[in-house]
Amino acid sequence: MARQITSQTINPEDVIGWGVDADSRNDPTYPMRDRTVETGSDWNRPKSQRTDIEVLQSMEYNRRPAVFGTSVAPAGLSGMIRRAAFGYSESDWRHWLMLLGADRVNMVEGIVDDLTHGHLPNVPGEMGVRAEMRHNRNGLVKKAAIGAGIAVVAVALLGRNRSPSRRHLR
């Protein structure tokens, strides 16, 4: 059976709890929200940490916390992506996707930096292949098979797309 929907006006006086937060004197969170009112606390903000490097800050906050991490300054292409990401609000999915992308770009930049300094990165060791082999052998075999399949398809597609002028040069 179809239920008929009727529009009704709601009388706020009939709804229990309606407007409970309308009076700030009856709101237990009010003193915390209104930082201009003295709350009886004698807490003073600590002296802000000084920094010698660029620290990116969300647009949602008007100042940094007293202490914050400064391990790596944004640099290169990943730094440019991070700076652009902080142009968006934290509630915007573009902010987070750009930061995830910047992490991936930073990983490639790190490998290139290692290679330019003559250090060959131990990619299987850094990916935990030994632990994966010991504790999740089936998963490792599945990942290797998928990776090999993707590599075979990529090589086949790249080989097929050679131009005719390059073929007769062989």
mmCIF file of C-alpha atoms in Angstrom, residues 10 33 62 68 89 122 166 169:
data_model
loop_
_atom_site.group_PDB
_atom_site.id
_atom_site.type_symbol
_atom_site.label_atom_id
_atom_site.label_comp_id
_atom_site.label_asym_id
_atom_site.label_seq_id
_atom_site.Cartn_x
_atom_site.Cartn_y
_atom_site.Cartn_z
ATOM 1 C CA ILE A 10 6.146 21.432 13.547
ATOM 2 C CA ARG A 33 33.832 27.912 22.140
ATOM 3 C CA ASN A 62 44.946 31.156 11.818
ATOM 4 C CA PHE A 68 54.989 21.129 15.239
ATOM 5 C CA SER A 89 40.308 23.235 2.624
ATOM 6 C CA ASN A 122 67.103 -2.080 -1.635
ATOM 7 C CA ARG A 166 61.329 2.345 -36.788
ATOM 8 C CA LEU A 169 65.418 0.397 -39.370
#
